[in-house]
Amino acid sequence: MLRTTIRSIAVEPLNIPLLEPFTIATGSVSSANNVLITLTLEDGSAGYGECAPFSPSTGETQETALAAARGCSALLEGKNAANWRILSKLMRSIYFSQSTAIAGMEMALLDALTRSYGMPLYVFFGGASSAIETDYSIPMVTPEHGYELAKAAASRGITCLKVKVGGDIREDVARVEAIREGAPGLGLTLDANQGYTASEALLCLEALDDRDIRPLMMEQPVHKEDYEGLRYVTQHTSVPIAADESAYSSANVAHLISMGACNVVNIKLMKCGFVEALDIAAVCRANHIQLMIGAMMESRLATSAAAHFVAGLGGFRYIDLDTPMLLADDPFTGGYEQRGGVYDVSGVERGLGVERR
């Protein structure tokens, strides 16, 4: 029996309330209803994984993620965690539609394995850096509330804000204007979460341009299956356009890039898992497409995993890992030290460095 053989895997619900309801173009959430995985190796090393399903993006719920994670557990127990790529392929061959379950299981595998190896996960991924800086998201709120949230974020040392749009264009523009007034020196990105048609997206950008507001980037302006609409927006504005919900595998990203449909790709571990995320990053680098990392409604656990991934690989232009700041409770400690929007992983000695409270 090898020390990296998987001895046991426990799967349980992870429910965390939000500070306030978070509304985007595809719906509103008031709590993170996730799944926690604890994977233990023969040498006693325990790794944690988090699945964060979000139905409008991945078609999954907490119930389906729980069921799929338990199914994956039965496949993996007794196998060698050192063969994590092979184990990922095994899970994907059966649970190919359950991306968050695969992502959570890969997370637990890699955390346990790098704890056993005695090295931090960001070093395992390449150690390009040891700190990253995230933006802060403002949901679809009134202009007045957006102003207050922007002011508060700026006072906390945040340097970039991500504004949710994709509804009524006039309301969206008013919200962005108010947010710029609340935090005039901060960078702004927009996220339409599939809410616009191609022409509506361009109208929004033109209206902002008339008000001397130029976003750093606009994310997923159109429906995830509207590749032609995505290309139309990308080719009719100088604002960088990111594919998020449209981008979920290396093959599909290669297709989007060959179409000229985006300038940026948002890699979310919950959409694809770690193995596929590495391939997507490689495809983007080879084609000079800018990299972004984003998240579903994730706790400190999954956010730490994404932070280690980005710090290890390096080269990410846009970082959107702010969801722990939106939660009313934190069931974990460690993973990173936070100063303003900066997550510093340099203090982690083994694995993700996350522990349960």
Tab-separated table of C-alpha atoms in Angstrom:
chain	number	residue	atom	x	y	z
A	1	MET	CA	0.000	0.000	0.000
A	2	LEU	CA	1.472	3.358	-1.065
A	3	ARG	CA	1.389	6.367	1.266
A	4	THR	CA	-0.533	8.303	-1.426
A	5	THR	CA	-3.258	5.644	-1.772
A	6	ILE	CA	-6.713	7.111	-1.135
A	7	ARG	CA	-7.978	5.650	2.146
A	8	SER	CA	-11.338	7.399	2.451
A	9	ILE	CA	-13.495	10.180	0.983
A	10	ALA	CA	-16.308	12.001	2.843
A	11	VAL	CA	-18.904	14.115	1.016
A	12	GLU	CA	-21.266	16.550	2.792
A	13	PRO	CA	-23.364	19.683	2.096
A	14	LEU	CA	-21.721	23.087	2.680
A	15	ASN	CA	-24.239	25.924	3.159
A	16	ILE	CA	-23.069	29.495	3.823
A	17	PRO	CA	-25.360	32.577	3.928
A	18	LEU	CA	-24.491	35.743	1.966
A	19	LEU	CA	-24.239	39.204	3.535
A	20	GLU	CA	-26.980	40.359	1.122
A	21	PRO	CA	-28.738	38.805	-1.900
A	22	PHE	CA	-26.507	38.780	-5.003
A	23	THR	CA	-28.376	39.472	-8.253
A	24	ILE	CA	-27.031	38.974	-11.779
A	25	ALA	CA	-28.726	38.765	-15.186
A	26	THR	CA	-29.470	35.023	-14.781
A	27	GLY	CA	-30.857	35.095	-11.234
A	28	SER	CA	-30.393	35.952	-7.557
A	29	VAL	CA	-28.793	33.946	-4.718
A	30	SER	CA	-28.875	34.518	-0.955
A	31	SER	CA	-26.624	31.642	0.147
A	32	ALA	CA	-23.856	29.431	-1.189
A	33	ASN	CA	-25.265	25.890	-1.362
A	34	ASN	CA	-22.110	23.926	-2.045
A	35	VAL	CA	-20.536	20.525	-1.351
A	36	LEU	CA	-17.501	19.783	0.857
A	37	ILE	CA	-15.202	16.844	0.098
A	38	THR	CA	-12.610	15.499	2.560
A	39	LEU	CA	-10.145	13.037	1.013
A	40	THR	CA	-7.677	11.161	3.253
A	41	LEU	CA	-4.565	9.302	2.104
A	42	GLU	CA	-2.901	6.256	3.737
A	43	ASP	CA	-0.221	8.493	5.315
A	44	GLY	CA	-2.939	10.549	7.040
A	45	SER	CA	-2.731	13.582	4.718
A	46	ALA	CA	-6.238	15.050	4.356
A	47	GLY	CA	-7.223	17.242	1.424
A	48	TYR	CA	-10.318	19.396	1.025
A	49	GLY	CA	-12.371	20.084	-2.083
A	50	GLU	CA	-15.368	22.319	-2.732
A	51	CYS	CA	-18.057	21.975	-5.407
A	52	ALA	CA	-19.956	25.216	-6.105
A	53	PRO	CA	-22.825	24.412	-8.489
A	54	PHE	CA	-24.724	27.275	-10.127
A	55	SER	CA	-27.621	26.065	-12.295
A	56	PRO	CA	-27.649	28.868	-14.947
A	57	SER	CA	-23.934	28.285	-15.651
A	58	THR	CA	-23.351	24.538	-15.276
A	59	GLY	CA	-26.867	23.066	-15.027
A	60	GLU	CA	-26.047	21.579	-11.623
A	61	THR	CA	-27.613	21.855	-8.165
A	62	GLN	CA	-26.335	20.985	-4.702
A	63	GLU	CA	-28.297	17.706	-4.925
A	64	THR	CA	-26.779	16.623	-8.256
A	65	ALA	CA	-23.276	17.664	-7.124
A	66	LEU	CA	-23.660	15.635	-3.895
A	67	ALA	CA	-24.784	12.580	-5.847
A	68	ALA	CA	-22.018	12.884	-8.449
A	69	ALA	CA	-19.322	13.513	-5.796
A	70	ARG	CA	-20.428	10.373	-3.947
A	71	GLY	CA	-20.296	8.456	-7.225
A	72	CYS	CA	-16.782	9.763	-7.885
A	73	SER	CA	-15.749	8.741	-4.347
A	74	ALA	CA	-16.647	5.118	-5.075
A	75	LEU	CA	-14.471	5.265	-8.209
A	76	LEU	CA	-11.425	6.740	-6.438
A	77	GLU	CA	-11.151	4.966	-3.070
A	78	GLY	CA	-8.156	2.615	-3.045
A	79	LYS	CA	-6.520	4.358	-6.031
A	80	ASN	CA	-3.209	6.266	-5.968
A	81	ALA	CA	-3.703	10.050	-5.692
A	82	ALA	CA	-0.339	10.577	-7.439
A	83	ASN	CA	-2.116	9.492	-10.648
A	84	TRP	CA	-4.423	12.529	-10.418
A	85	ARG	CA	-4.600	13.139	-14.172
A	86	ILE	CA	-5.651	9.524	-14.815
A	87	LEU	CA	-8.203	9.720	-11.998
A	88	SER	CA	-9.596	12.936	-13.475
A	89	LYS	CA	-10.010	11.177	-16.833
A	90	LEU	CA	-11.770	8.270	-15.100
A	91	MET	CA	-14.263	10.609	-13.379
A	92	ARG	CA	-14.842	12.566	-16.584
A	93	SER	CA	-15.548	9.362	-18.540
A	94	ILE	CA	-18.631	8.764	-16.357
A	95	TYR	CA	-19.632	12.129	-14.815
A	96	PHE	CA	-18.756	14.309	-17.824
A	97	SER	CA	-21.721	16.690	-17.255
A	98	GLN	CA	-21.026	17.164	-13.534
A	99	SER	CA	-18.132	19.607	-13.827
A	100	THR	CA	-18.341	21.010	-10.281
A	101	ALA	CA	-18.191	17.518	-8.746
A	102	ILE	CA	-15.085	16.733	-10.807
A	103	ALA	CA	-13.527	20.109	-9.900
A	104	GLY	CA	-14.152	19.545	-6.173
A	105	MET	CA	-12.728	16.028	-6.303
A	106	GLU	CA	-9.631	17.163	-8.231
A	107	MET	CA	-9.187	19.938	-5.638
A	108	ALA	CA	-9.292	17.445	-2.758
A	109	LEU	CA	-6.888	15.105	-4.616
A	110	LEU	CA	-4.341	17.862	-5.274
A	111	ASP	CA	-4.623	19.289	-1.750
A	112	ALA	CA	-4.053	15.866	-0.142
A	113	LEU	CA	-1.244	14.984	-2.557
A	114	THR	CA	0.710	18.234	-2.090
A	115	ARG	CA	0.254	17.976	1.704
A	116	SER	CA	1.745	14.478	1.487
A	117	TYR	CA	4.595	15.824	-0.681
A	118	GLY	CA	5.176	18.654	1.834
A	119	MET	CA	4.823	21.446	-0.727
A	120	PRO	CA	2.288	24.261	-1.270
A	121	LEU	CA	-0.087	23.878	-4.207
A	122	TYR	CA	1.075	27.116	-5.908
A	123	VAL	CA	4.637	25.741	-6.028
A	124	PHE	CA	3.323	22.451	-7.456
A	125	PHE	CA	1.680	24.456	-10.270
A	126	GLY	CA	4.902	26.303	-11.117
A	127	GLY	CA	5.458	28.951	-8.443
A	128	ALA	CA	5.331	31.872	-10.908
A	129	SER	CA	4.318	34.207	-8.044
A	130	SER	CA	3.037	34.028	-4.484
A	131	ALA	CA	0.368	36.763	-4.491
A	132	ILE	CA	-2.543	37.795	-6.726
A	133	GLU	CA	-4.966	40.734	-6.674
A	134	THR	CA	-8.718	40.284	-7.115
A	135	ASP	CA	-11.421	42.730	-8.149
A	136	TYR	CA	-14.674	43.197	-6.172
A	137	SER	CA	-18.102	42.529	-7.710
A	138	ILE	CA	-21.123	44.811	-7.437
A	139	PRO	CA	-24.423	43.068	-8.279
A	140	MET	CA	-27.473	44.480	-10.085
A	141	VAL	CA	-28.469	47.028	-7.444
A	142	THR	CA	-29.857	50.593	-7.509
A	143	PRO	CA	-27.391	53.339	-8.491
A	144	GLU	CA	-27.537	54.656	-4.892
A	145	HIS	CA	-26.589	51.297	-3.400
A	146	GLY	CA	-23.934	50.778	-6.079
A	147	TYR	CA	-22.406	54.129	-5.107
A	148	GLU	CA	-22.214	53.056	-1.436
A	149	LEU	CA	-20.750	49.627	-2.262
A	150	ALA	CA	-18.115	51.218	-4.528
A	151	LYS	CA	-17.132	53.742	-1.859
A	152	ALA	CA	-16.838	50.988	0.764
A	153	ALA	CA	-14.744	48.791	-1.569
A	154	ALA	CA	-12.347	51.651	-2.320
A	155	SER	CA	-11.908	52.340	1.400
A	156	ARG	CA	-10.914	48.652	1.867
A	157	GLY	CA	-8.070	48.982	-0.635
A	158	ILE	CA	-9.787	47.374	-3.629
A	159	THR	CA	-8.348	48.722	-6.920
A	160	CYS	CA	-10.774	47.231	-9.504
A	161	LEU	CA	-14.553	46.795	-9.505
A	162	LYS	CA	-16.610	44.365	-11.571
A	163	VAL	CA	-20.114	45.670	-12.278
A	164	LYS	CA	-22.988	43.321	-13.087
A	165	VAL	CA	-25.025	44.462	-16.094
A	166	GLY	CA	-27.202	42.680	-18.649
A	167	GLY	CA	-30.610	44.078	-17.697
A	168	ASP	CA	-32.307	47.316	-18.779
A	169	ILE	CA	-29.573	49.337	-20.538
A	170	ARG	CA	-30.568	52.674	-18.960
A	171	GLU	CA	-30.511	51.143	-15.473
A	172	ASP	CA	-27.196	49.430	-16.199
A	173	VAL	CA	-25.587	52.672	-17.425
A	174	ALA	CA	-26.933	54.590	-14.401
A	175	ARG	CA	-25.472	51.929	-12.080
A	176	VAL	CA	-22.040	52.083	-13.748
A	177	GLU	CA	-22.065	55.902	-13.615
A	178	ALA	CA	-22.934	55.908	-9.902
A	179	ILE	CA	-20.216	53.340	-9.170
A	180	ARG	CA	-17.618	55.437	-10.983
A	181	GLU	CA	-18.696	58.464	-8.917
A	182	GLY	CA	-18.393	56.414	-5.726
A	183	ALA	CA	-14.908	55.178	-6.606
A	184	PRO	CA	-13.529	57.444	-9.372
A	185	GLY	CA	-9.951	56.150	-9.374
A	186	LEU	CA	-10.761	52.429	-9.654
A	187	GLY	CA	-10.658	50.203	-12.735
A	188	LEU	CA	-14.049	48.964	-13.969
A	189	THR	CA	-14.983	45.757	-15.756
A	190	LEU	CA	-18.514	44.796	-16.823
A	191	ASP	CA	-20.185	41.383	-16.667
A	192	ALA	CA	-23.459	40.895	-18.557
A	193	ASN	CA	-23.826	37.180	-17.655
A	194	GLN	CA	-25.487	36.423	-21.046
A	195	GLY	CA	-28.088	39.181	-20.478
A	196	TYR	CA	-27.759	41.206	-23.709
A	197	THR	CA	-28.183	40.701	-27.414
A	198	ALA	CA	-25.115	41.677	-29.455
A	199	SER	CA	-26.588	45.047	-30.394
A	200	GLU	CA	-27.664	45.791	-26.790
A	201	ALA	CA	-24.120	45.113	-25.587
A	202	LEU	CA	-22.731	47.572	-28.124
A	203	LEU	CA	-25.394	50.165	-27.205
A	204	CYS	CA	-24.381	49.863	-23.543
A	205	LEU	CA	-20.692	50.378	-24.394
A	206	GLU	CA	-21.548	53.375	-26.640
A	207	ALA	CA	-23.693	54.978	-23.918
A	208	LEU	CA	-20.832	54.596	-21.421
A	209	ASP	CA	-18.361	55.978	-23.959
A	210	ASP	CA	-20.582	59.063	-24.329
A	211	ARG	CA	-20.170	59.530	-20.556
A	212	ASP	CA	-16.381	59.130	-20.852
A	213	ILE	CA	-16.442	55.698	-19.180
A	214	ARG	CA	-14.284	53.055	-20.842
A	215	PRO	CA	-14.418	49.637	-19.133
A	216	LEU	CA	-11.255	47.537	-18.978
A	217	MET	CA	-13.275	44.593	-20.312
A	218	MET	CA	-16.830	43.276	-20.859
A	219	GLU	CA	-17.589	39.686	-19.967
A	220	GLN	CA	-20.073	37.332	-21.662
A	221	PRO	CA	-22.374	39.934	-23.247
A	222	VAL	CA	-24.614	37.381	-25.019
A	223	HIS	CA	-26.163	33.928	-24.473
A	224	LYS	CA	-23.543	31.221	-23.992
A	225	GLU	CA	-24.538	29.425	-27.224
A	226	ASP	CA	-24.587	32.608	-29.329
A	227	TYR	CA	-21.024	32.322	-30.657
A	228	GLU	CA	-21.830	34.523	-33.667
A	229	GLY	CA	-23.232	37.231	-31.380
A	230	LEU	CA	-20.111	37.043	-29.229
A	231	ARG	CA	-17.948	37.426	-32.325
A	232	TYR	CA	-20.075	40.363	-33.546
A	233	VAL	CA	-19.572	42.259	-30.258
A	234	THR	CA	-15.834	41.474	-30.175
A	235	GLN	CA	-15.329	42.718	-33.736
A	236	HIS	CA	-17.359	45.933	-33.304
A	237	THR	CA	-15.722	47.401	-30.180
A	238	SER	CA	-12.206	48.128	-28.986
A	239	VAL	CA	-13.195	47.094	-25.435
A	240	PRO	CA	-11.795	43.583	-24.759
A	241	ILE	CA	-14.593	40.972	-24.719
A	242	ALA	CA	-14.351	37.892	-22.511
A	243	ALA	CA	-15.988	34.502	-22.997
A	244	ASP	CA	-17.184	33.024	-19.695
A	245	GLU	CA	-20.243	30.763	-19.865
A	246	SER	CA	-19.376	30.136	-23.547
A	247	ALA	CA	-15.920	28.791	-22.581
A	248	TYR	CA	-15.766	25.470	-20.733
A	249	SER	CA	-13.254	23.152	-22.457
A	250	SER	CA	-9.977	23.451	-24.334
A	251	ALA	CA	-11.582	22.243	-27.583
A	252	ASN	CA	-14.471	24.711	-27.282
A	253	VAL	CA	-12.076	27.576	-26.420
A	254	ALA	CA	-9.915	26.710	-29.446
A	255	HIS	CA	-13.074	26.995	-31.585
A	256	LEU	CA	-14.028	30.402	-30.091
A	257	ILE	CA	-10.508	31.699	-30.705
A	258	SER	CA	-10.426	30.451	-34.321
A	259	MET	CA	-13.731	32.308	-34.906
A	260	GLY	CA	-12.293	35.542	-33.509
A	261	ALA	CA	-15.145	35.515	-30.973
A	262	CYS	CA	-13.274	36.851	-27.907
A	263	ASN	CA	-10.091	38.562	-26.692
A	264	VAL	CA	-10.194	37.108	-23.171
A	265	VAL	CA	-11.179	33.710	-21.730
A	266	ASN	CA	-12.504	33.359	-18.199
A	267	ILE	CA	-11.311	30.053	-16.741
A	268	LYS	CA	-13.490	28.941	-13.843
A	269	LEU	CA	-12.382	25.765	-12.102
A	270	MET	CA	-16.045	24.897	-11.428
A	271	LYS	CA	-16.780	24.860	-15.171
A	272	CYS	CA	-13.925	22.560	-16.121
A	273	GLY	CA	-11.761	21.321	-13.233
A	274	PHE	CA	-7.974	21.645	-12.918
A	275	VAL	CA	-6.775	19.307	-15.675
A	276	GLU	CA	-8.961	20.977	-18.314
A	277	ALA	CA	-8.107	24.451	-16.925
A	278	LEU	CA	-4.406	23.768	-17.544
A	279	ASP	CA	-5.212	22.851	-21.157
A	280	ILE	CA	-7.423	25.937	-21.661
A	281	ALA	CA	-4.644	28.169	-20.306
A	282	ALA	CA	-2.162	26.560	-22.725
A	283	VAL	CA	-4.504	27.086	-25.721
A	284	CYS	CA	-4.993	30.749	-24.761
A	285	ARG	CA	-1.270	31.397	-24.266
A	286	ALA	CA	-0.470	29.811	-27.640
A	287	ASN	CA	-2.981	32.161	-29.310
A	288	HIS	CA	-2.119	35.322	-27.325
A	289	ILE	CA	-5.592	35.411	-25.756
A	290	GLN	CA	-5.678	37.077	-22.342
A	291	LEU	CA	-6.426	34.921	-19.315
A	292	MET	CA	-9.012	35.593	-16.641
A	293	ILE	CA	-9.960	33.549	-13.577
A	294	GLY	CA	-13.435	33.732	-12.112
A	295	ALA	CA	-15.583	31.872	-9.609
A	296	MET	CA	-19.083	30.713	-8.769
A	297	MET	CA	-20.334	31.446	-5.218
A	298	GLU	CA	-17.269	29.924	-3.527
A	299	SER	CA	-15.900	29.982	0.015
A	300	ARG	CA	-12.313	30.555	1.132
A	301	LEU	CA	-11.607	26.891	0.265
A	302	ALA	CA	-12.276	26.958	-3.500
A	303	THR	CA	-11.001	30.553	-3.695
A	304	SER	CA	-7.677	29.432	-2.188
A	305	ALA	CA	-7.446	26.678	-4.800
A	306	ALA	CA	-8.007	29.219	-7.610
A	307	ALA	CA	-5.505	31.643	-6.026
A	308	HIS	CA	-2.847	28.890	-5.841
A	309	PHE	CA	-3.613	27.905	-9.454
A	310	VAL	CA	-3.221	31.490	-10.735
A	311	ALA	CA	-0.166	32.298	-8.595
A	312	GLY	CA	1.479	29.052	-9.706
A	313	LEU	CA	0.820	29.491	-13.435
A	314	GLY	CA	1.175	33.281	-13.630
A	315	GLY	CA	0.115	35.455	-16.561
A	316	PHE	CA	-3.536	36.085	-15.636
A	317	ARG	CA	-4.640	39.594	-16.685
A	318	TYR	CA	-8.053	39.662	-14.941
A	319	ILE	CA	-8.703	38.123	-11.527
A	320	ASP	CA	-12.225	37.848	-10.115
A	321	LEU	CA	-12.034	35.802	-6.901
A	322	ASP	CA	-13.974	38.009	-4.509
A	323	THR	CA	-16.842	35.729	-3.424
A	324	PRO	CA	-15.530	35.059	0.129
A	325	MET	CA	-15.990	38.823	0.726
A	326	LEU	CA	-19.713	38.404	-0.077
A	327	LEU	CA	-20.332	35.621	2.483
A	328	ALA	CA	-21.674	36.200	6.005
A	329	ASP	CA	-19.663	33.315	7.487
A	330	ASP	CA	-16.275	31.678	6.906
A	331	PRO	CA	-16.102	27.988	7.933
A	332	PHE	CA	-12.395	27.811	7.029
A	333	THR	CA	-9.072	29.358	8.023
A	334	GLY	CA	-5.809	29.746	6.093
A	335	GLY	CA	-5.232	29.325	2.364
A	336	TYR	CA	-4.074	32.924	1.929
A	337	GLU	CA	-3.504	36.179	3.810
A	338	GLN	CA	-5.670	39.042	2.534
A	339	ARG	CA	-4.697	42.728	2.349
A	340	GLY	CA	-7.228	44.816	0.413
A	341	GLY	CA	-7.778	42.840	-2.779
A	342	VAL	CA	-4.429	41.003	-2.520
A	343	TYR	CA	-4.373	37.301	-1.628
A	344	ASP	CA	-0.896	36.247	-0.476
A	345	VAL	CA	-0.216	32.477	-0.489
A	346	SER	CA	3.482	32.713	0.461
A	347	GLY	CA	2.788	31.645	4.060
A	348	VAL	CA	1.308	28.274	3.019
A	349	GLU	CA	3.668	25.375	3.720
A	350	ARG	CA	1.706	22.348	2.460
A	351	GLY	CA	-1.223	21.870	0.091
A	352	LEU	CA	-3.833	24.624	0.073
A	353	GLY	CA	-3.111	25.505	3.691
A	354	VAL	CA	-6.866	25.568	4.429
A	355	GLU	CA	-8.289	24.061	7.625
A	356	ARG	CA	-11.830	23.741	8.972
A	357	ARG	CA	-12.692	26.010	11.880
